[in-house]
CSV table of C-alpha atoms in Angstrom, one decimal:
chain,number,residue,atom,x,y,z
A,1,UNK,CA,83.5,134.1,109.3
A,2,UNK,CA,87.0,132.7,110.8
A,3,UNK,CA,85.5,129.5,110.5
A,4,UNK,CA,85.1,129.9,106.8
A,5,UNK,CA,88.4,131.7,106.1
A,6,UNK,CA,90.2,128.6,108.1
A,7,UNK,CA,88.3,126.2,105.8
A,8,UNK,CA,88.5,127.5,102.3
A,9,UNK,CA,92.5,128.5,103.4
A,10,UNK,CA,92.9,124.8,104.5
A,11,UNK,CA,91.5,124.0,101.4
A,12,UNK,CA,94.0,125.8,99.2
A,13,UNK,CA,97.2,124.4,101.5
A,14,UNK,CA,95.7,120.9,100.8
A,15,UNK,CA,95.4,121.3,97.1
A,16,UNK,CA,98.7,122.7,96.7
A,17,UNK,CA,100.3,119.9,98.6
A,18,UNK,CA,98.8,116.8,96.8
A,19,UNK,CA,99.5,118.5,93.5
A,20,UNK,CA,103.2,118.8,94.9
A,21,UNK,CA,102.7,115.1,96.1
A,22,UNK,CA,100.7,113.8,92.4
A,23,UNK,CA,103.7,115.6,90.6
A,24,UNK,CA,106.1,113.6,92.5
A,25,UNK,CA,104.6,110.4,92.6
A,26,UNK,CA,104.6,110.6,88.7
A,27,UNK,CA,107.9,111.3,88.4
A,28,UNK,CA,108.7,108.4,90.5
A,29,UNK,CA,106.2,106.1,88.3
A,30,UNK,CA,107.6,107.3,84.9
A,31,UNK,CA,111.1,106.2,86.2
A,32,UNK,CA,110.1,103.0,87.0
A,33,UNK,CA,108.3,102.4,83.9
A,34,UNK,CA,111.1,103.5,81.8
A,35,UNK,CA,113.7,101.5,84.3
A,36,UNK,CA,111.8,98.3,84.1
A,37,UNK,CA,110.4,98.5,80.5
A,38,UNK,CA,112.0,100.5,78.6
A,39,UNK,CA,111.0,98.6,75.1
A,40,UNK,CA,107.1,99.0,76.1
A,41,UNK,CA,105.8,102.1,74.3
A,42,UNK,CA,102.5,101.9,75.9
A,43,UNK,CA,103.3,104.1,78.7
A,44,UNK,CA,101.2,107.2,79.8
A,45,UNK,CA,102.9,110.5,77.9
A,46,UNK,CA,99.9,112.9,77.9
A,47,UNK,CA,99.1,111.8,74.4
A,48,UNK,CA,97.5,108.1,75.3
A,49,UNK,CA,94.3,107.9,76.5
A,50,UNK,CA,93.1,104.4,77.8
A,51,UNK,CA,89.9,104.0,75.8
A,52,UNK,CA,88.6,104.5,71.5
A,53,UNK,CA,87.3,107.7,71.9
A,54,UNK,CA,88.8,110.2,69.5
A,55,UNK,CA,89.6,112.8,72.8
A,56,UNK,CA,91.0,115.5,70.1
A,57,UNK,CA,87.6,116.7,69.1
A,58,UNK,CA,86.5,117.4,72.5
A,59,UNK,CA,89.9,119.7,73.0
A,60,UNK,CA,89.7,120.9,69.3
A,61,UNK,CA,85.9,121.9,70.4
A,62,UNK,CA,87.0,123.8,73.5
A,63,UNK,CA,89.4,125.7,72.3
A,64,UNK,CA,87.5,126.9,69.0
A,65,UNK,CA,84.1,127.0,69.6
A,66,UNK,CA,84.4,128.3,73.5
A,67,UNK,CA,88.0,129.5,74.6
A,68,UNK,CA,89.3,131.4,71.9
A,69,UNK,CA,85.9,133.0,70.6
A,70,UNK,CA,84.3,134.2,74.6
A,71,UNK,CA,88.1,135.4,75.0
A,72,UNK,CA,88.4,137.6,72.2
A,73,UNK,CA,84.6,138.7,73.3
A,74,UNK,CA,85.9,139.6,76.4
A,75,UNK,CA,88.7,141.4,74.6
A,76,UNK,CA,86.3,143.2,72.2
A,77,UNK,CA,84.3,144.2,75.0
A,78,UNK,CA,86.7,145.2,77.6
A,79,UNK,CA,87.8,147.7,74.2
A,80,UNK,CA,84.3,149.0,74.5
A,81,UNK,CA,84.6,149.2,78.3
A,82,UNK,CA,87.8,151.1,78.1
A,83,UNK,CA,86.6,153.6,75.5
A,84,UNK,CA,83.6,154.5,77.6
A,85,UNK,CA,85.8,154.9,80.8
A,86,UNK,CA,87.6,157.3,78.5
A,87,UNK,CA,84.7,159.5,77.5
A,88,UNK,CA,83.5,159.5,81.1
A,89,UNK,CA,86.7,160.7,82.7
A,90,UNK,CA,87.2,163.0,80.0
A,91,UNK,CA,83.9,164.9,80.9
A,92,UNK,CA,81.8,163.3,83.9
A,93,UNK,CA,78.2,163.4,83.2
A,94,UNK,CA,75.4,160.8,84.1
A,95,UNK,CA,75.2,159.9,80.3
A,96,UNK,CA,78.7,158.8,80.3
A,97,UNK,CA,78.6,157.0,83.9
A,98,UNK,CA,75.9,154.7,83.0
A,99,UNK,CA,77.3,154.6,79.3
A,100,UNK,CA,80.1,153.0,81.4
A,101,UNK,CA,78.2,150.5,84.2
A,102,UNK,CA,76.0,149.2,80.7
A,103,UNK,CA,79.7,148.3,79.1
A,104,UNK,CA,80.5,147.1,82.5
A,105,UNK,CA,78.5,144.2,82.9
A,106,UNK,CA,78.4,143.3,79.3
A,107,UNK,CA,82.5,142.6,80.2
A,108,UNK,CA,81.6,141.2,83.5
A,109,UNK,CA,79.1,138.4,81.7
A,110,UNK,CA,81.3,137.5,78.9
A,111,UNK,CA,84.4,136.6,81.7
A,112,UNK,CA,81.4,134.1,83.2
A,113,UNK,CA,82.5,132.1,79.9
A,114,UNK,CA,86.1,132.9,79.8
A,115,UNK,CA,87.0,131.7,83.8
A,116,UNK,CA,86.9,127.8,83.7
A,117,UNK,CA,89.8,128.4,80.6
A,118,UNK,CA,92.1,130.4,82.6
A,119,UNK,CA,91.3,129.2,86.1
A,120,UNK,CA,93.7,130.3,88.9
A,121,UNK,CA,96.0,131.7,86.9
A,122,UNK,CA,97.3,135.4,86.9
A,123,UNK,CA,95.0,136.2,84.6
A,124,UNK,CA,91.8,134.9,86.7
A,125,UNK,CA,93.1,137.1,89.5
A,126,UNK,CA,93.7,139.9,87.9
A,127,UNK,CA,90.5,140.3,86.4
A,128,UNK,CA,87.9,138.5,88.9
A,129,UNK,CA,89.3,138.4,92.8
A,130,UNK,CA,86.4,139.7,94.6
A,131,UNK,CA,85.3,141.7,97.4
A,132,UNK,CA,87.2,144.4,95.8
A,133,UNK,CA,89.3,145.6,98.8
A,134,UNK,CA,88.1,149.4,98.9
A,135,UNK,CA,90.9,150.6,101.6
A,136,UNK,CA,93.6,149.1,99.3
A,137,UNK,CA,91.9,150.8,96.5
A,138,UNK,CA,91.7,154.9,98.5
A,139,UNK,CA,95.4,154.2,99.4
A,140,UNK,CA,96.3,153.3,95.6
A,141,UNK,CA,94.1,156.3,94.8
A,142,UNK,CA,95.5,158.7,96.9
A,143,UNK,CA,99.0,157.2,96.2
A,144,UNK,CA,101.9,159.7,94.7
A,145,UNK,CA,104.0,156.8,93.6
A,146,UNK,CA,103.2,154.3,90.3
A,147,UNK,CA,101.3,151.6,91.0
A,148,UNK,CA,102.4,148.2,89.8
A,149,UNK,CA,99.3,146.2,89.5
A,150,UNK,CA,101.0,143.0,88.1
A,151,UNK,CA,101.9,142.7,91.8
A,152,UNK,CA,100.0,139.8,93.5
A,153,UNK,CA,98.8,141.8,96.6
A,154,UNK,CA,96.9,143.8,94.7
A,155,UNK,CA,94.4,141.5,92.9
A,156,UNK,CA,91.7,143.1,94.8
A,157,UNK,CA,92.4,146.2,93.8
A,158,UNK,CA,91.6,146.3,90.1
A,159,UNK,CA,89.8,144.0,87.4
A,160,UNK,CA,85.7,143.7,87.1
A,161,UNK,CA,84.9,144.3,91.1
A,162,UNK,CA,87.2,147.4,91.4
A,163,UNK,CA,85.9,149.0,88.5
A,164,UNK,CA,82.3,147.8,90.0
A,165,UNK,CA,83.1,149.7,93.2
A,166,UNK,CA,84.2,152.8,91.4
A,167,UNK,CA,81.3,153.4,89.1
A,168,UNK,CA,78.7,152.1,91.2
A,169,UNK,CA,80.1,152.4,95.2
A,170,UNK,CA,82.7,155.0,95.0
A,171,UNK,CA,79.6,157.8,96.4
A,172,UNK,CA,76.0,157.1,98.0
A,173,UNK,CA,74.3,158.8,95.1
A,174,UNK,CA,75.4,159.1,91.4
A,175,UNK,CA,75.8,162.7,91.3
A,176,UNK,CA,78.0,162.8,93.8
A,177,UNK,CA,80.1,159.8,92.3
A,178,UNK,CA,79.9,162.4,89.0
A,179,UNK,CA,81.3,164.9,91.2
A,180,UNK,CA,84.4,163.2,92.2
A,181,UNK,CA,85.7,162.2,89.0
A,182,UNK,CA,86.5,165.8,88.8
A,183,UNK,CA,89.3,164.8,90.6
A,184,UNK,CA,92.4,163.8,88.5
A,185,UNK,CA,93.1,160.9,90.6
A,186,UNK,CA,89.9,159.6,90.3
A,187,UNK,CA,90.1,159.4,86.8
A,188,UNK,CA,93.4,158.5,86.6
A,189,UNK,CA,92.8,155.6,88.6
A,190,UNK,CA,89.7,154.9,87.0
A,191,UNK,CA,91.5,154.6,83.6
A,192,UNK,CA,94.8,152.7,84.9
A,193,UNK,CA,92.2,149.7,85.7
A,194,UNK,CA,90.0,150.1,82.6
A,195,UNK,CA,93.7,150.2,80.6
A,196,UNK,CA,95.2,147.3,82.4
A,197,UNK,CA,91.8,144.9,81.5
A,198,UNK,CA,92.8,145.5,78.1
A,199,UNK,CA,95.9,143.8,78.3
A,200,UNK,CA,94.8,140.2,79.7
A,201,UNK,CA,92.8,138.6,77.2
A,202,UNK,CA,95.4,139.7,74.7
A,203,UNK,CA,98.1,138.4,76.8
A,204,UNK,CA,95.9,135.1,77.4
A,205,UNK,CA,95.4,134.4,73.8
A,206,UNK,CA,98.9,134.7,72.9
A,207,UNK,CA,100.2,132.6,75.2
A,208,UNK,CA,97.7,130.0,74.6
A,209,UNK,CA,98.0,130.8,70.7
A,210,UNK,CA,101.7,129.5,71.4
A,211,UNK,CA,101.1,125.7,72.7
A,212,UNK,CA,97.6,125.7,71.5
A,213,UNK,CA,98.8,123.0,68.9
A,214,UNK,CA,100.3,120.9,72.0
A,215,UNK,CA,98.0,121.3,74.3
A,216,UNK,CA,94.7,120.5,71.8
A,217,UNK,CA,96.9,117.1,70.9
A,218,UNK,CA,98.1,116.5,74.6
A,219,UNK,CA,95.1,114.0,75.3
A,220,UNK,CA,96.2,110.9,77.7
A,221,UNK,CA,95.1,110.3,81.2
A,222,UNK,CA,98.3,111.5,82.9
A,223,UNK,CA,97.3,114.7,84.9
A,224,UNK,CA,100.0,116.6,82.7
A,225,UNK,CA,97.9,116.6,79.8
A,226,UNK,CA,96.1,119.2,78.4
A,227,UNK,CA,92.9,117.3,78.5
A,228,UNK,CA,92.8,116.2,82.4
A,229,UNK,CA,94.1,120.0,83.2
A,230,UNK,CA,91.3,120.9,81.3
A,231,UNK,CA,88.4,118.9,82.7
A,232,UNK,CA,89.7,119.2,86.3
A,233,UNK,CA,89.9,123.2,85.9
A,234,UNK,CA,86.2,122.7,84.7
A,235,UNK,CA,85.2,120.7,87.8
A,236,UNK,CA,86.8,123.3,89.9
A,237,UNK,CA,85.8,126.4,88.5
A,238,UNK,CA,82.1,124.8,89.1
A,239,UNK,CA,83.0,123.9,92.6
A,240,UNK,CA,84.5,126.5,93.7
A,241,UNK,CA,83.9,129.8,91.7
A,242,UNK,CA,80.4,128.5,90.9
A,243,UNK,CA,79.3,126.7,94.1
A,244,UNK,CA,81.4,128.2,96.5
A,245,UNK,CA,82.0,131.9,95.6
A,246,UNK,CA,78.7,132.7,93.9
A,247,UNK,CA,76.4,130.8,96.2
A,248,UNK,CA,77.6,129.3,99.5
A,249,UNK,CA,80.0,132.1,101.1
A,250,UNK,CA,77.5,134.7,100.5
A,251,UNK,CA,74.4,133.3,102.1
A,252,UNK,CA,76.1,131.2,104.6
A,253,UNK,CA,74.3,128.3,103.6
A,254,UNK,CA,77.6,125.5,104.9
A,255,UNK,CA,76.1,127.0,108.7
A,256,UNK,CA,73.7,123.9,108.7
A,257,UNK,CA,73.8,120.3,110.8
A,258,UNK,CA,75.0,118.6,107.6
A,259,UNK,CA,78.2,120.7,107.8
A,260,UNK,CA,79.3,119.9,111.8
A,261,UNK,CA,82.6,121.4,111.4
A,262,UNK,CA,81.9,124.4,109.4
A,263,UNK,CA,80.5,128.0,111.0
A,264,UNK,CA,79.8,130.2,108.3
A,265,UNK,CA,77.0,133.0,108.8
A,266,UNK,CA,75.6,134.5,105.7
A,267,UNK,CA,78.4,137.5,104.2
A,268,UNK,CA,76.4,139.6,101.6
A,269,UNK,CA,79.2,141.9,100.9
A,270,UNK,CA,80.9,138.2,99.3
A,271,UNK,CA,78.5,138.8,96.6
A,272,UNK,CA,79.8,138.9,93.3
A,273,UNK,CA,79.6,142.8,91.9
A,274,UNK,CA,78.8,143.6,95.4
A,275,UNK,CA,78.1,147.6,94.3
A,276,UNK,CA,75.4,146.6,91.6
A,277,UNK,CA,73.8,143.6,93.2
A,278,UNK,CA,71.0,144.1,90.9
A,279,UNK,CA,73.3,142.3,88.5
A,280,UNK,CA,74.7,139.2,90.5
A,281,UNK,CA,71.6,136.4,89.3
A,282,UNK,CA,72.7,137.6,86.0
A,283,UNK,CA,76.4,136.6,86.7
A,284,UNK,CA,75.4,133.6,88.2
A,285,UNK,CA,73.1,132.2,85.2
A,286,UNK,CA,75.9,133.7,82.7
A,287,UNK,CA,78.6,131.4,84.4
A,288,UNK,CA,75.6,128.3,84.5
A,289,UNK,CA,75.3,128.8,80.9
A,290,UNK,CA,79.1,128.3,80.4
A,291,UNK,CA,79.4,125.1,82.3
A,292,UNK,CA,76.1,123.6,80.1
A,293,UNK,CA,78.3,125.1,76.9
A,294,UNK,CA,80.8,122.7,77.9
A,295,UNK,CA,78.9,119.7,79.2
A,296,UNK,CA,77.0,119.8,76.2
A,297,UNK,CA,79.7,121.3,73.7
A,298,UNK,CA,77.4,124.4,73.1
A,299,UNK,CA,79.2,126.8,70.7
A,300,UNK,CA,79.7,130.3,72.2
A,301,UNK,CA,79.2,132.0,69.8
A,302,UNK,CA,75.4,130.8,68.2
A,303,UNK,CA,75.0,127.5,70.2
A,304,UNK,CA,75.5,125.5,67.7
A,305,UNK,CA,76.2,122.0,68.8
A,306,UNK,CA,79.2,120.7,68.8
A,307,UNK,CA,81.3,117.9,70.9
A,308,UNK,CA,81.0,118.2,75.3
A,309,UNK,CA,81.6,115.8,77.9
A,310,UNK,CA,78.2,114.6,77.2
A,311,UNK,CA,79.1,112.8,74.1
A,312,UNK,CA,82.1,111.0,75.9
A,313,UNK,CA,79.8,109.8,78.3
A,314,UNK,CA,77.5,108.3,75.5
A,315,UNK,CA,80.3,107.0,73.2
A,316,UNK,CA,81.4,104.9,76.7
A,317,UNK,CA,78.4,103.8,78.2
A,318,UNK,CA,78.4,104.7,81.3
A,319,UNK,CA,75.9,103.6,83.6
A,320,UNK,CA,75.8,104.0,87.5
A,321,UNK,CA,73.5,102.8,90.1
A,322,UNK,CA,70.3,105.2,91.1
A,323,UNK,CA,67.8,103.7,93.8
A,324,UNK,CA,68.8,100.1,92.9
A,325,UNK,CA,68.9,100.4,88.6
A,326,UNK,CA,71.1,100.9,86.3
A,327,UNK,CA,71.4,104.5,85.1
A,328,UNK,CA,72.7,106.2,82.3
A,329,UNK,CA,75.3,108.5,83.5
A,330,UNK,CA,74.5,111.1,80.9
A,331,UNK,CA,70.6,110.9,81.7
A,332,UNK,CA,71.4,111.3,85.3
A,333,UNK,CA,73.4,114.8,84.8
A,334,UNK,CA,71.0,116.1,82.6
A,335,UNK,CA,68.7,115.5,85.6
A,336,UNK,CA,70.7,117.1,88.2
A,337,UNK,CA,70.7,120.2,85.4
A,338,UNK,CA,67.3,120.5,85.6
A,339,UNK,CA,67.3,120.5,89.8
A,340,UNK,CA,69.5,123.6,89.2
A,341,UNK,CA,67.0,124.6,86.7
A,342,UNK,CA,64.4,124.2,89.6
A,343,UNK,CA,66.0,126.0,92.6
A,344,UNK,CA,67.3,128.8,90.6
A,345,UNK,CA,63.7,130.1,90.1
A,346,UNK,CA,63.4,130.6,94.0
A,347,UNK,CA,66.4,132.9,93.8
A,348,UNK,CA,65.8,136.5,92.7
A,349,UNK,CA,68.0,139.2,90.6
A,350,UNK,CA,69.6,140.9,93.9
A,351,UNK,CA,72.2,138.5,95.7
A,352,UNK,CA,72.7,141.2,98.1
A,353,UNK,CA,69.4,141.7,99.7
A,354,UNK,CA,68.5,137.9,99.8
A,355,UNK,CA,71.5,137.1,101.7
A,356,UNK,CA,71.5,139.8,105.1
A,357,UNK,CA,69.5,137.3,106.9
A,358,UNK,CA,69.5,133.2,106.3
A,359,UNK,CA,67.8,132.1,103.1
A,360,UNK,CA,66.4,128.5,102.6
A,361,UNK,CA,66.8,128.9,98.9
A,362,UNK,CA,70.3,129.2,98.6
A,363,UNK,CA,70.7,126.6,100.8
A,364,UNK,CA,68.4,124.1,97.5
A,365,UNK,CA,70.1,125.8,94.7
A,366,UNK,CA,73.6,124.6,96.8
A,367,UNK,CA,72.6,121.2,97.2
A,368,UNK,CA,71.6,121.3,93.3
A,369,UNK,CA,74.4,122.1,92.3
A,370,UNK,CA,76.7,119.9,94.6
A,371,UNK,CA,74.9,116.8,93.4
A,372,UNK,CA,76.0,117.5,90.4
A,373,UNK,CA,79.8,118.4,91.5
A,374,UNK,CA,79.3,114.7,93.1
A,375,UNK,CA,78.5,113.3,90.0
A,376,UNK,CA,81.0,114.9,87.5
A,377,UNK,CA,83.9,115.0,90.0
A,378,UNK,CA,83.7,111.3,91.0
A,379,UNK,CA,81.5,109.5,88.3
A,380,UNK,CA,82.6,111.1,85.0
A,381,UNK,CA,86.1,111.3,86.4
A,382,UNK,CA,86.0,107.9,86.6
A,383,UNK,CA,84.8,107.3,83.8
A,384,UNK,CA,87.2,108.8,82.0
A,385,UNK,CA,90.1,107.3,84.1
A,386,UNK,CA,91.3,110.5,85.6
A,387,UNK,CA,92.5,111.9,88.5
A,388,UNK,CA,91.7,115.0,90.6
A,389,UNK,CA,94.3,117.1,90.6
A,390,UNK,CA,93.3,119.0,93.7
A,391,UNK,CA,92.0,118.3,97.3
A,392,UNK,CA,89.2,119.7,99.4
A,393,UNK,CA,88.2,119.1,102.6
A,394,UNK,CA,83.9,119.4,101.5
A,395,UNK,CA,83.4,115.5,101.2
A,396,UNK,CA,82.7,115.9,97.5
């Protein structure tokens, strides 16, 4: 487990250095541009983009037919999740409790969609960072003080896996969970969270309401834009919240001779809503879903085609080698999709249980889904003349 902790916080130091270092090494290329030709207006502004495609669709797409419809979704539903929280601590009963955990994972599969929009920001961490630190949590509980949850430190403390840990783990059995929300803390605490999850989608959508007119027309290949933020959020949020956090930390499966310099044993209690485990395949198909949707430029809100990744790679062509032939770029990832499709019929509903011991499955369903990391992070990048923003340490 040190192993792992060293590796993914290496990880972070690395991709916050060569961002620091692509941000300077900009800077320093726009000055000479503008030094040397200052009459040439073909130089990169975050509006050009180096081939015919019309890349304004595929942001006008995003942003209306996925980001602003699942985030007022999650809105709408974290309303619903906050009125049942209400009723609940108002008068415990087991009606009311499970009123609450039903509300509670409809908001928890709606965010599946929302992430990749709003990765690493404040927002993401406010609402997602899990395991749910349950001793920060009792001391918050128990504190006599206000607690200011727009402070960093306490990301684990509220958002989906704390309310997960107080409607489902707080007690051994329900009625003894029922029990203690007779206590005014509890419920106070209870509500703070359920209060707070109100406030980030509305907060999210304003602030992307303000520049949403800049960023939908900010298109070029510079890794300012709008566009390359956009698609290099996407391939992260699949490596790392999808690959990573949903599948390889909790059943260990980097502990094997193709990793050398990785020791990572399987951590069940890294599974995502870790105190209703029954629900974690559920996540983890919700958030596979969301990164077809945008491959594929599936509306959220009826699936409706409309413009993904997969009609830039077939407006451009794109062909790469596979055993010695020429092959379609866009044929190839709709193959790796359907590896995925494959290995996630070994996996069952319950992360939890499947992960106490080592699991052979989890081990395919990784290497499905890092093929295609491979072949979007490196091949479609390409293709779109690109650059990763961010560095890893994984040999993607």
């Amino acid at each position: 487990m040190l192993s792992l902790c060293l590796f993914l916080y290496t990880n972070l130091i690395l991709g916050i250095v060569m961002k620091k270092i692509v941000y300077i090494l900009s800077v320093l290329t726009i000055f000479y541009v503008v030094s040397c030709s200052s009459d040439d207006d073909s130089s990169n502004e975050g509006d050009n983009n180096s081939d015919s495609f019309d890349r304004v669709t595929l942001t006008t797409s995003w942003v209306n037919n996925l980001l602003i419809p699942a985030t007022s979704d999650l809105k709408s539903k974290l309303e619903t999740l906050n009125s049942s929280v209400t009723s609940f601590t108002d008068a415990p009963d087991e009606a009311k409790l499970t009123q609450v955990r039903t509300d509670l994972l409809e908001a928890y599969k709606v965010w599946q969609h929302v992430e990749m929009f709003f990765y690493g920001s404040a927002y993401s961490l406010d609402m997602n960072s899990y395991p749910a630190d349950v001793t920060k949590i009792t001391e918050n509980i128990d504190s006599t003080s206000p607690i200011d949850l727009g402070r960093t430190v306490l990301n684990p403390t509220q958002g989906l896996p704390a309310i997960d840990y107080l409607v489902n783990g707080l007690e051994s059995t329900d009625n003894d969970i029922i029990t203690a929300y007779d206590e005014a803390k509890y419920q106070d605490y209870l509500k703070l969270l359920s209060t707070r999850m109100v406030t980030i989608p509305s907060e999210a959508l304003s602030d992307f309401e303000a520049a949403k007119d800049t960023n939908v027309n900010s298109v070029g290949d510079a890794i300012s834009s709008y566009f390359s933020i956009q698609v290099n959020d996407f391939v992260q949020y699949t490596e790392k919240s999808f690959r990573e956090a949903k599948i390889a930390t909790p059943s260990g499966t980097r502990n094997r001779d193709i990793f050398p310099t990785i020791s990572a044993s399987p951590s069940p209690d890294f599974v995502e809503s870790v105190y209703s485990p029954e629900n974690s395949k559920t996540l983890y198909l919700e958030a596979y879903d969301a990164i077809q949707d945008f491959y594929y430029g599936r509306s959220y809100a009826n699936n409706d085609n409309t413009v993904g990744l997969q009609e830039y790679l077939q407006a451009l062509g794109t062909t790469i080698l596979i055993d010695g032939n020429d092959t379609s770029l866009d044929d190839y990832i709709i193959s790796l999709f359907g590896n995925i499709d494959t290995a996630n019929t070994n996996i069952t509903d319950n992360f939890y249980q499947q992960t106490q011991d080592y699991n052979p499955n989890f081990d395919a369903t990784f290497d499905a889904i890092q093929e295609f990391v491979v072949a979007v992070k490196s091949n479609a990048i390409n293709a779109f003349n690109l650059t990763i923003d961010f560095v890893d340490s994984d040999g993607d």
